[in-house]
Structure formats: structure tokens, C-alpha cells
Amino acid sequence: MWTQRTLTLDPRPRGFHLITDAVRDALDLSNVAVGVLHVFIQHTSAALTINENASPAVRGDLERHFNEMVPEGQPYYEHTLEGPDDMPAHIKASMLSHTLTVPINNGTLQLGTWQGLYLCEHRTQGGPRTLVLTVHGQAPEAA
Amino acid sequence: MWTQRTLTLDPRPRGFHLITDAVRDALDLSNVAVGVLHVFIQHTSAALTINENASPAVRGDLERHFNEMVPEGQPYYEHTLEGPDDMPAHIKASMLSHTLTVPINNGTLQLGTWQGLYLCEHRTQGGPRTLVLTVHGQAPEAA
Amino acid sequence: MWTQRTLTLDPRPRGFHLITDAVRDALDLSNVAVGVLHVFIQHTSAALTINENASPAVRGDLERHFNEMVPEGQPYYEHTLEGPDDMPAHIKASMLSHTLTVPINNGTLQLGTWQGLYLCEHRTQGGPRTLVLTVHGQAPEAA
């Protein structure tokens, strides 16, 4: 059993953002007994990750620390035409991920208690971001 | 063909640990001709990766270098209530991965000769860690 | 519907390389209505990622910045027998990824306009690199 759809997220400010509810609301998992959700971002200056779903300070600290590890204006950057935040955005995207995959059981994403899905927006003026959501799994056995 | 189970790993000290055998022992792949193993960790301060399976020095160097890239006590950390190792653990988890996926052929994980599955324990006092193992694949064709 | 094959890439110089065409040419997706491509690298000193497919400067900047974040010759490296580029290669491999997964729709990889698949060669003298390509999906429904 396969289903696939796109989900376009409204523009968000630079930083790390919880998108668990937006993704969950776009899916119907009621008929998946066992399976995997695959989330793919079709961009190279924004990324996906899974991290703590409660404290906003975690999301702020992630943004601040990635800015330390991947600063703007490094003298060796040659890809600078699209602004000082562009090349760091590409590097951060590869340090994080273009995909998330989450197991499904009995119609429910098997996230841990503290896990949330994140959009990592690395551009200072990012636009809408398109995700491709693919669910594959097994339907409950007929009674 | 889908199977899914959880595997709870005993607490391990902070650092990088080989878990290939623990994962393999938890699976029965004998009936999978072609498929993929999906391993998911239900935590945000520990992570999964694949790296060299022979030299313990590789695992020590990974721990030492991640501690350099993500030091404790950065002045901009705001998420500090759970101790100095907590926020670095969250950052490291996103730099590594919450999932591993490994192709299966003829009942065998298609790891390279030198590849092993790692648990990356980023807390100084981490507890047990729960993995969700999902196998999906195709059974050998009936003779 | 499952298919799986290996693809061995010729040796490439240290750096980030586009391999989208090499991977696409190795696949026949014509009979996949909905599915996912799984690419797995069987090595621990080279990696895979997705990034910008146009500007060669992006690939150069990625190489230069990863060399900053993971320098050779750190005094705490103990795994040094295979040369100064070896341990940094292992660390970079875990910061990037051993897998790529890309959704498939109507026989086409659902990459964004600017996305390309990369081989990240971290050894100064890397050899051929073997990928395992697994396609799973659903055939178009019979008319």
C-alpha cells in the first residue's frame, strides 16, 4: 500500500521549527498496520531533522550553534552571489538531512515521547518549502 | 512482507558503540530475498550512525572530535537545566542521525566489509535506549 | 515490486561530486508509479548527500568547509595509521550520510529543481566506491 502527496509549508523565519502537526495533519495513516513514513524536502538551503519537541530553547540553541559551526563570510567561500546566508545554508542542509523516516504502527507514527519533526530554515528570507510525503505499509489483515 | 519490533539497549557510557550484533540478533531475515532494514531511535540525545567496525580508536576519535565541534558550556546555550551535556547531546543527535537504513539481499544485511552499526550515546549518564526495527522486503519466489 | 543492484563508481579525487546521472542511468524506473529509491554506500570514508546541482563553487566550498570543521592532524586522533586524511574521512562520513532516499512518482525521481545526488570522497586517494541501489514501489494499475 503506497500513498504519496506534496505538502507546501508557508515561509518561516530562519531557524528551527516544529512541523510535526503539519505533517501529521497531511496524512491518513488509519489504514496502516505496519509501515514507514518518508518525508523528503525538495530544497538545498533548508533541511529536516528530528529533535526535542518541548523546549523552544533547544531550537534557538540549535540555530545559534549551527551559526558557530558554519559562519557566514568565510574567506574561502566562492559561492557568494546569492548572499552571505546562502552557502552556509547549503552546508547546514548537508549536515542535517533531506529526509526523515519514521516507523508506523497501528496507524500511529512511532515517535518517542520527546521527539518532534523539524523544518530547518537556513535562509534569512526563505520562501515556501515543499515536502514530498510517502507512506508505505501494510493494511490490517481482513478479519 | 513487513515485520516490526522494538529493541531496548542496556545503558552504555557516553561515546560511540558498535551495535551490529545486537541488531542482527534481534532480526530474522531468512525469508527476505530483497528488502531494506529500517532502524529508528526514539530519543533526541542519542543517535545512530554507520562507521568503521574494527578499530576502537575510530570510536574514541569520533567522541573526542564531536566534543570539539559541539563543546559544553557555550555562552549562548539557553537549554541548560538538564546539565551541561544535554544541549550538546541534542546538537550531536541532529548532526548524526535518528535512523539507519541498510539494504537486504538473500537474507543478509548488505553492509560493506568495514561497516558497523553504531549507537552514539551523547549523555554522560544515558539510560536504556529504545530502537524500532522495521524490515520490509520480498520473500523468495515459491519454487 | 523490488529491484536491487550494485553500482561501482570509478575513483574520483577528494571532494564533492555530482552522481545524479550515474545513478539515474543505472535504474529503470519506468514501471514505478509510486515508490522510493534507496542508495547505500558500502564504505566508511566516503559518503552521500544531496545538494545544489548547478554551481561547481558549492561543491568546492563544501570541501573547504568540511576541511575546516574536521581538520587533519588533531592532537587527539589515535586512529592515524592509514594516513592523516583517514580519521577526518570517517568523521565526515558520519556527519553526512551513508544513504540517500528519494521519492519516485510516475517513473521519475522527485528531486527539486536544484537538487543533485553527491558522492563525497573524503580520502585523498580514494578507490572505486560501491553503491547498492534498491527500488521499491508500486506498478501502475492494470488498465
Tab-separated table of C-alpha atoms in Angstrom:
chain	number	residue	atom	x	y	z
A	1	MET	CA	0.000	0.000	0.000
A	2	TRP	CA	1.534	3.279	-1.135
A	3	THR	CA	0.315	6.853	-0.913
A	4	GLN	CA	2.219	9.976	-1.844
A	5	ARG	CA	1.433	13.676	-1.713
A	6	THR	CA	3.192	17.009	-1.540
A	7	LEU	CA	2.855	19.433	1.346
A	8	THR	CA	3.911	23.059	0.895
A	9	LEU	CA	4.862	24.835	4.100
A	10	ASP	CA	4.380	28.587	4.408
A	11	PRO	CA	7.586	30.653	4.630
A	12	ARG	CA	9.159	30.595	8.079
A	13	PRO	CA	11.900	32.767	9.569
A	14	ARG	CA	15.462	31.492	9.692
A	15	GLY	CA	15.768	28.899	12.430
A	16	PHE	CA	14.492	25.507	13.562
A	17	HIS	CA	10.714	24.939	13.539
A	18	LEU	CA	8.435	22.162	14.745
A	19	ILE	CA	6.325	20.729	11.905
A	20	THR	CA	5.049	17.517	13.499
A	21	ASP	CA	1.422	18.629	13.440
A	22	ALA	CA	1.571	20.000	9.900
A	23	VAL	CA	2.948	16.677	8.647
A	24	ARG	CA	0.559	14.566	10.701
A	25	ASP	CA	-2.451	16.577	9.546
A	26	ALA	CA	-1.489	15.943	5.919
A	27	LEU	CA	-1.593	12.163	6.329
A	28	ASP	CA	-4.199	9.476	6.764
A	29	LEU	CA	-2.460	6.582	8.500
A	30	SER	CA	-5.615	4.921	9.764
A	31	ASN	CA	-5.238	2.004	7.402
A	32	VAL	CA	-1.529	1.317	8.050
A	33	ALA	CA	-0.881	-1.582	10.421
A	34	VAL	CA	2.911	-1.550	9.926
A	35	GLY	CA	4.879	0.785	7.707
A	36	VAL	CA	7.246	3.717	7.291
A	37	LEU	CA	6.633	7.411	6.598
A	38	HIS	CA	9.187	9.023	4.279
A	39	VAL	CA	9.456	12.837	4.269
A	40	PHE	CA	11.619	14.481	1.593
A	41	ILE	CA	12.417	18.185	1.229
A	42	GLN	CA	12.894	19.400	-2.358
A	43	HIS	CA	15.368	22.158	-1.462
A	44	THR	CA	19.093	22.529	-0.770
A	45	SER	CA	19.126	25.502	1.616
A	46	ALA	CA	16.620	24.123	4.111
A	47	ALA	CA	16.618	20.742	5.799
A	48	LEU	CA	14.783	18.304	8.049
A	49	THR	CA	15.697	16.768	11.381
A	50	ILE	CA	14.148	15.211	14.471
A	51	ASN	CA	14.806	16.762	17.861
A	52	GLU	CA	13.241	17.756	21.178
A	53	ASN	CA	9.605	18.805	20.888
A	54	ALA	CA	9.102	20.777	24.118
A	55	SER	CA	11.653	23.494	24.910
A	56	PRO	CA	11.864	26.415	22.439
A	57	ALA	CA	15.385	26.991	23.839
A	58	VAL	CA	16.553	23.788	22.152
A	59	ARG	CA	15.503	25.193	18.798
A	60	GLY	CA	17.222	28.514	19.497
A	61	ASP	CA	20.410	26.806	20.654
A	62	LEU	CA	20.470	24.650	17.504
A	63	GLU	CA	20.254	27.793	15.349
A	64	ARG	CA	22.959	29.569	17.367
A	65	HIS	CA	25.329	26.613	17.350
A	66	PHE	CA	24.939	25.847	13.647
A	67	ASN	CA	25.776	29.520	13.012
A	68	GLU	CA	29.007	28.992	15.009
A	69	MET	CA	29.963	25.818	13.150
A	70	VAL	CA	29.067	27.265	9.752
A	71	PRO	CA	29.695	31.012	9.901
A	72	GLU	CA	28.852	33.456	7.143
A	73	GLY	CA	31.673	35.229	5.298
A	74	GLN	CA	34.391	32.593	5.407
A	75	PRO	CA	37.215	33.831	3.148
A	76	TYR	CA	37.244	30.576	1.163
A	77	TYR	CA	33.586	30.717	0.121
A	78	GLU	CA	33.332	31.161	-3.654
A	79	HIS	CA	29.567	30.686	-3.941
A	80	THR	CA	28.601	34.151	-2.673
A	81	LEU	CA	26.365	35.634	-5.383
A	82	GLU	CA	23.095	34.789	-3.632
A	83	GLY	CA	24.036	36.492	-0.370
A	84	PRO	CA	26.068	35.688	2.744
A	85	ASP	CA	23.498	33.264	4.153
A	86	ASP	CA	23.327	31.086	1.031
A	87	MET	CA	26.492	28.992	1.163
A	88	PRO	CA	26.174	28.374	4.921
A	89	ALA	CA	22.593	27.235	4.187
A	90	HIS	CA	23.859	24.638	1.699
A	91	ILE	CA	26.460	23.333	4.162
A	92	LYS	CA	23.964	23.115	7.027
A	93	ALA	CA	21.496	21.268	4.775
A	94	SER	CA	24.060	18.521	4.174
A	95	MET	CA	24.953	18.349	7.890
A	96	LEU	CA	21.297	17.809	8.708
A	97	SER	CA	19.128	15.823	6.297
A	98	HIS	CA	16.988	15.986	3.189
A	99	THR	CA	14.787	13.179	4.562
A	100	LEU	CA	13.083	11.883	7.656
A	101	THR	CA	11.785	8.368	8.003
A	102	VAL	CA	9.536	7.334	10.865
A	103	PRO	CA	8.113	3.882	11.589
A	104	ILE	CA	4.335	3.490	11.691
A	105	ASN	CA	2.451	1.009	13.845
A	106	ASN	CA	-1.284	0.616	14.137
A	107	GLY	CA	-1.918	3.916	12.364
A	108	THR	CA	0.447	5.928	14.567
A	109	LEU	CA	3.895	7.441	13.994
A	110	GLN	CA	6.252	5.681	16.409
A	111	LEU	CA	7.963	8.836	17.649
A	112	GLY	CA	9.499	8.847	21.108
A	113	THR	CA	7.803	10.941	23.792
A	114	TRP	CA	10.137	13.891	23.266
A	115	GLN	CA	10.625	13.690	19.513
A	116	GLY	CA	9.271	16.208	17.031
A	117	LEU	CA	9.811	16.729	13.304
A	118	TYR	CA	11.701	19.930	12.443
A	119	LEU	CA	11.981	22.133	9.401
A	120	CYS	CA	15.408	23.788	9.472
A	121	GLU	CA	15.147	27.049	7.543
A	122	HIS	CA	18.672	28.253	6.792
A	123	ARG	CA	17.915	31.238	4.548
A	124	THR	CA	17.266	34.610	6.173
A	125	GLN	CA	14.428	35.134	3.670
A	126	GLY	CA	13.337	31.600	2.836
A	127	GLY	CA	10.247	31.042	0.760
A	128	PRO	CA	7.625	28.310	0.924
A	129	ARG	CA	9.180	24.842	1.223
A	130	THR	CA	7.800	21.772	-0.493
A	131	LEU	CA	7.859	18.341	1.105
A	132	VAL	CA	7.020	15.027	-0.554
A	133	LEU	CA	5.304	12.678	1.902
A	134	THR	CA	5.320	8.985	1.027
A	135	VAL	CA	3.617	6.361	3.170
A	136	HIS	CA	4.156	2.710	2.511
A	137	GLY	CA	2.913	-0.071	4.667
A	138	GLN	CA	0.676	-2.987	5.208
A	139	ALA	CA	-3.044	-2.779	5.798
A	140	PRO	CA	-4.557	-4.582	8.789
A	141	GLU	CA	-5.443	-8.157	7.879
A	142	ALA	CA	-9.045	-8.745	6.963
A	143	ALA	CA	-10.950	-10.180	9.907
B	1	MET	CA	6.249	-8.527	3.825
B	2	TRP	CA	6.635	-6.346	6.902
B	3	THR	CA	7.876	-7.078	10.402
B	4	GLN	CA	8.449	-4.591	13.191
B	5	ARG	CA	9.719	-4.885	16.743
B	6	THR	CA	11.369	-2.780	19.404
B	7	LEU	CA	14.821	-3.465	20.815
B	8	THR	CA	15.855	-1.861	24.099
B	9	LEU	CA	19.605	-1.476	24.535
B	10	ASP	CA	21.123	-1.503	28.011
B	11	PRO	CA	22.628	1.808	29.179
B	12	ARG	CA	26.066	2.464	27.733
B	13	PRO	CA	28.681	5.054	28.705
B	14	ARG	CA	28.976	8.284	26.746
B	15	GLY	CA	30.634	7.564	23.407
B	16	PHE	CA	30.264	5.601	20.191
B	17	HIS	CA	29.360	1.903	20.457
B	18	LEU	CA	29.090	-0.949	17.976
B	19	ILE	CA	25.597	-2.485	17.971
B	20	THR	CA	25.705	-4.532	14.762
B	21	ASP	CA	25.394	-7.854	16.558
B	22	ALA	CA	22.662	-6.675	18.910
B	23	VAL	CA	20.577	-5.510	15.949
B	24	ARG	CA	21.297	-8.575	13.833
B	25	ASP	CA	20.410	-10.922	16.703
B	26	ALA	CA	17.032	-9.216	17.052
B	27	LEU	CA	16.050	-9.915	13.436
B	28	ASP	CA	15.049	-12.903	11.358
B	29	LEU	CA	15.934	-12.030	7.775
B	30	SER	CA	15.953	-15.603	6.496
B	31	ASN	CA	12.811	-15.070	4.453
B	32	VAL	CA	13.831	-11.748	2.843
B	33	ALA	CA	15.110	-12.071	-0.722
B	34	VAL	CA	15.345	-8.309	-1.330
B	35	GLY	CA	14.489	-5.574	1.115
B	36	VAL	CA	15.541	-2.799	3.467
B	37	LEU	CA	16.098	-2.716	7.239
B	38	HIS	CA	14.980	0.495	8.932
B	39	VAL	CA	16.361	1.287	12.421
B	40	PHE	CA	14.865	4.227	14.320
B	41	ILE	CA	15.972	5.580	17.705
B	42	GLN	CA	13.190	7.046	19.864
B	43	HIS	CA	15.427	9.598	21.621
B	44	THR	CA	16.862	13.060	20.974
B	45	SER	CA	20.105	12.920	22.974
B	46	ALA	CA	21.472	9.734	21.432
B	47	ALA	CA	21.819	8.867	17.767
B	48	LEU	CA	22.692	6.241	15.183
B	49	THR	CA	25.394	6.120	12.536
B	50	ILE	CA	27.412	3.677	10.437
B	51	ASN	CA	31.193	3.710	10.672
B	52	GLU	CA	34.311	1.551	10.876
B	53	ASN	CA	33.782	-1.743	12.703
B	54	ALA	CA	37.345	-2.715	13.617
B	55	SER	CA	39.459	-0.074	15.359
B	56	PRO	CA	38.259	1.108	18.787
B	57	ALA	CA	40.380	4.217	18.163
B	58	VAL	CA	37.914	5.331	15.473
B	59	ARG	CA	35.137	5.307	18.048
B	60	GLY	CA	37.257	7.228	20.555
B	61	ASP	CA	38.284	9.801	17.933
B	62	LEU	CA	34.652	10.318	16.922
B	63	GLU	CA	33.744	11.048	20.554
B	64	ARG	CA	36.710	13.407	21.009
B	65	HIS	CA	36.077	15.284	17.769
B	66	PHE	CA	32.325	15.697	18.318
B	67	ASN	CA	33.174	17.138	21.740
B	68	GLU	CA	35.406	19.695	19.951
B	69	MET	CA	32.752	20.629	17.390
B	70	VAL	CA	29.982	20.773	19.986
B	71	PRO	CA	31.536	21.865	23.293
B	72	GLU	CA	29.721	22.024	26.586
B	73	GLY	CA	29.158	25.403	28.226
B	74	GLN	CA	28.811	27.632	25.170
B	75	PRO	CA	27.682	31.060	26.431
B	76	TYR	CA	24.724	31.131	24.039
B	77	TYR	CA	23.156	27.880	25.254
B	78	GLU	CA	19.795	28.608	26.910
B	79	HIS	CA	18.679	24.990	27.345
B	80	THR	CA	20.890	24.219	30.339
B	81	LEU	CA	18.515	22.913	33.031
B	82	GLU	CA	19.246	19.239	32.381
B	83	GLY	CA	23.012	19.607	32.747
B	84	PRO	CA	25.958	20.708	30.609
B	85	ASP	CA	25.954	17.562	28.462
B	86	ASP	CA	22.290	17.854	27.454
B	87	MET	CA	22.229	20.589	24.811
B	88	PRO	CA	25.417	19.294	23.133
B	89	ALA	CA	23.710	15.877	23.049
B	90	HIS	CA	20.735	17.332	21.157
B	91	ILE	CA	23.002	19.070	18.644
B	92	LYS	CA	25.116	15.961	18.056
B	93	ALA	CA	21.956	13.881	17.566
B	94	SER	CA	20.882	16.115	14.667
B	95	MET	CA	24.395	16.070	13.156
B	96	LEU	CA	24.303	12.280	13.167
B	97	SER	CA	21.012	10.500	12.534
B	98	HIS	CA	17.828	9.204	14.095
B	99	THR	CA	17.692	6.400	11.533
B	100	LEU	CA	19.795	3.844	9.711
B	101	THR	CA	18.637	2.033	6.613
B	102	VAL	CA	20.502	-0.950	5.227
B	103	PRO	CA	19.703	-2.956	2.083
B	104	ILE	CA	18.984	-6.673	2.486
B	105	ASN	CA	19.773	-9.338	-0.108
B	106	ASN	CA	19.227	-13.042	0.232
B	107	GLY	CA	18.653	-12.786	3.975
B	108	THR	CA	21.802	-10.758	4.651
B	109	LEU	CA	22.413	-7.109	5.522
B	110	GLN	CA	24.446	-5.649	2.642
B	111	LEU	CA	26.995	-3.876	4.820
B	112	GLY	CA	30.455	-3.233	3.410
B	113	THR	CA	33.350	-5.219	4.881
B	114	TRP	CA	34.318	-2.450	7.289
B	115	GLN	CA	30.884	-1.121	8.185
B	116	GLY	CA	29.251	-1.473	11.574
B	117	LEU	CA	26.097	-0.005	13.108
B	118	TYR	CA	26.764	2.433	15.949
B	119	LEU	CA	24.793	3.733	18.889
B	120	CYS	CA	26.053	7.241	19.682
B	121	GLU	CA	25.386	7.889	23.382
B	122	HIS	CA	25.746	11.613	23.986
B	123	ARG	CA	24.612	11.823	27.611
B	124	THR	CA	27.150	11.269	30.363
B	125	GLN	CA	24.529	9.210	32.212
B	126	GLY	CA	22.337	7.881	29.423
B	127	GLY	CA	19.681	5.337	30.202
B	128	PRO	CA	18.399	2.416	28.184
B	129	ARG	CA	17.735	3.356	24.543
B	130	THR	CA	14.823	2.030	22.529
B	131	LEU	CA	15.112	1.251	18.830
B	132	VAL	CA	12.257	0.402	16.465
B	133	LEU	CA	13.395	-2.169	13.876
B	134	THR	CA	11.293	-2.438	10.722
B	135	VAL	CA	12.038	-4.950	7.978
B	136	HIS	CA	10.247	-4.765	4.701
B	137	GLY	CA	11.026	-6.851	1.691
B	138	GLN	CA	10.096	-9.539	-0.711
B	139	ALA	CA	10.058	-13.233	0.079
B	140	PRO	CA	11.887	-15.645	-2.206
B	141	GLU	CA	9.629	-16.766	-5.023
B	142	ALA	CA	7.895	-20.050	-4.480
B	143	ALA	CA	9.694	-22.830	-6.333
C	1	MET	CA	7.889	-4.573	-6.587
C	2	TRP	CA	11.540	-4.644	-5.604
C	3	THR	CA	14.725	-4.388	-7.627
C	4	GLN	CA	18.261	-4.160	-6.317
C	5	ARG	CA	21.653	-3.810	-7.975
C	6	THR	CA	25.131	-2.588	-7.186
C	7	LEU	CA	26.804	0.302	-8.991
C	8	THR	CA	30.566	0.741	-8.737
C	9	LEU	CA	31.768	4.287	-9.299
C	10	ASP	CA	35.235	4.901	-10.746
C	11	PRO	CA	37.746	6.521	-8.358
C	12	ARG	CA	37.255	10.254	-8.011
C	13	PRO	CA	39.535	12.902	-6.467
C	14	ARG	CA	38.915	14.090	-2.930
C	15	GLY	CA	35.898	16.380	-2.893
C	16	PHE	CA	32.176	16.521	-3.603
C	17	HIS	CA	30.954	15.091	-6.920
C	18	LEU	CA	27.613	15.034	-8.731
C	19	ILE	CA	26.460	11.471	-9.436
C	20	THR	CA	22.811	12.064	-10.339
C	21	ASP	CA	23.238	10.884	-13.932
C	22	ALA	CA	25.329	7.849	-12.997
C	23	VAL	CA	22.646	6.720	-10.559
C	24	ARG	CA	19.744	7.500	-12.878
C	25	ASP	CA	21.396	5.643	-15.777
C	26	ALA	CA	21.717	2.534	-13.600
C	27	LEU	CA	17.974	2.378	-12.922
C	28	ASP	CA	14.836	1.508	-14.813
C	29	LEU	CA	12.003	3.333	-13.071
C	30	SER	CA	9.572	3.168	-15.971
C	31	ASN	CA	7.329	0.712	-14.184
C	32	VAL	CA	7.201	2.514	-10.825
C	33	ALA	CA	4.039	4.543	-10.280
C	34	VAL	CA	4.854	5.428	-6.645
C	35	GLY	CA	7.899	4.379	-4.690
C	36	VAL	CA	11.235	5.225	-3.086
C	37	LEU	CA	14.818	4.870	-4.314
C	38	HIS	CA	17.310	3.830	-1.629
C	39	VAL	CA	21.022	4.419	-2.284
C	40	PHE	CA	23.542	2.937	0.171
C	41	ILE	CA	27.333	3.381	0.117
C	42	GLN	CA	29.323	0.377	1.405
C	43	HIS	CA	32.239	2.461	2.738
C	44	THR	CA	33.116	4.452	5.853
C	45	SER	CA	35.499	7.079	4.417
C	46	ALA	CA	33.196	8.331	1.656
C	47	ALA	CA	29.578	9.420	1.930
C	48	LEU	CA	26.440	10.531	0.131
C	49	THR	CA	24.443	13.732	0.287
C	50	ILE	CA	22.012	15.849	-1.744
C	51	ASN	CA	22.928	19.420	-2.578
C	52	GLU	CA	22.915	22.081	-5.299
C	53	ASN	CA	23.337	20.693	-8.802
C	54	ALA	CA	24.469	23.774	-10.733
C	55	SER	CA	27.379	25.760	-9.277
C	56	PRO	CA	30.730	23.945	-9.006
C	57	ALA	CA	31.632	26.555	-6.361
C	58	VAL	CA	29.118	24.972	-3.979
C	59	ARG	CA	30.965	21.667	-4.237
C	60	GLY	CA	34.327	23.376	-3.670
C	61	ASP	CA	33.021	25.341	-0.697
C	62	LEU	CA	31.603	22.165	0.869
C	63	GLU	CA	35.033	20.515	0.587
C	64	ARG	CA	36.801	23.559	2.018
C	65	HIS	CA	34.384	23.982	4.901
C	66	PHE	CA	34.359	20.308	5.906
C	67	ASN	CA	38.165	20.514	5.993
C	68	GLU	CA	37.819	23.421	8.458
C	69	MET	CA	35.316	21.618	10.676
C	70	VAL	CA	37.257	18.354	10.583
C	71	PRO	CA	40.953	19.206	10.225
C	72	GLU	CA	43.710	16.684	9.714
C	73	GLY	CA	46.305	16.221	12.443
C	74	GLN	CA	44.238	16.921	15.543
C	75	PRO	CA	46.401	16.002	18.546
C	76	TYR	CA	43.696	13.728	19.985
C	77	TYR	CA	43.393	11.495	16.912
C	78	GLU	CA	44.564	7.965	17.767
C	79	HIS	CA	43.497	6.292	14.520
C	80	THR	CA	46.383	7.608	12.400
C	81	LEU	CA	47.985	4.504	10.843
C	82	GLU	CA	46.216	4.883	7.493
C	83	GLY	CA	47.343	8.460	6.934
C	84	PRO	CA	46.285	11.953	8.017
C	85	ASP	CA	43.199	12.023	5.776
C	86	ASP	CA	41.724	8.774	7.129
C	87	MET	CA	40.240	9.720	10.501
C	88	PRO	CA	38.807	13.012	9.166
C	89	ALA	CA	37.238	10.919	6.377
C	90	HIS	CA	35.482	8.707	8.940
C	91	ILE	CA	34.171	11.727	10.869
C	92	LYS	CA	32.925	13.476	7.726
C	93	ALA	CA	31.190	10.268	6.619
C	94	SER	CA	29.117	10.236	9.821
C	95	MET	CA	28.332	13.965	9.515
C	96	LEU	CA	26.991	13.377	6.018
C	97	SER	CA	25.198	10.117	5.252
C	98	HIS	CA	25.619	6.507	4.228
C	99	THR	CA	22.243	6.616	2.456
C	100	LEU	CA	20.044	8.713	0.233
C	101	THR	CA	16.356	8.102	-0.237
C	102	VAL	CA	14.369	9.828	-2.961
C	103	PRO	CA	10.643	9.524	-3.664
C	104	ILE	CA	9.578	8.242	-7.082
C	105	ASN	CA	6.407	9.250	-8.896
C	106	ASN	CA	5.308	8.140	-12.322
C	107	GLY	CA	8.744	6.734	-13.158
C	108	THR	CA	10.633	9.878	-12.138
C	109	LEU	CA	12.817	10.755	-9.155
C	110	GLN	CA	11.043	13.575	-7.311
C	111	LEU	CA	14.119	15.760	-6.899
C	112	GLY	CA	13.670	19.512	-6.597
C	113	THR	CA	14.850	21.678	-9.472
C	114	TRP	CA	18.206	22.412	-7.876
C	115	GLN	CA	18.881	19.070	-6.205
C	116	GLY	CA	21.577	16.648	-7.256
C	117	LEU	CA	22.951	13.459	-5.709
C	118	TYR	CA	26.538	13.749	-4.476
C	119	LEU	CA	29.342	11.320	-3.788
C	120	CYS	CA	31.532	12.821	-1.053
C	121	GLU	CA	35.027	11.387	-1.475
C	122	HIS	CA	36.977	12.096	1.715
C	123	ARG	CA	40.185	10.155	1.006
C	124	THR	CA	42.960	11.887	-0.902
C	125	GLN	CA	43.484	8.653	-2.859
C	126	GLY	CA	40.055	7.021	-2.750
C	127	GLY	CA	39.402	3.913	-4.804
C	128	PRO	CA	36.264	2.781	-6.602
C	129	ARG	CA	33.151	3.138	-4.446
C	130	THR	CA	30.309	0.627	-4.435
C	131	LEU	CA	26.686	1.679	-4.063
C	132	VAL	CA	23.702	-0.601	-3.520
C	133	LEU	CA	20.630	0.765	-5.314
C	134	THR	CA	17.259	-0.541	-4.137
C	135	VAL	CA	13.981	0.491	-5.758
C	136	HIS	CA	10.703	-0.428	-4.190
C	137	GLY	CA	7.361	0.760	-5.348
C	138	GLN	CA	4.049	0.074	-6.878
C	139	ALA	CA	3.474	-0.658	-10.538
C	140	PRO	CA	0.830	1.323	-12.420
C	141	GLU	CA	-2.539	-0.331	-12.074
C	142	ALA	CA	-3.564	-2.537	-14.931
C	143	ALA	CA	-5.935	-0.735	-17.254
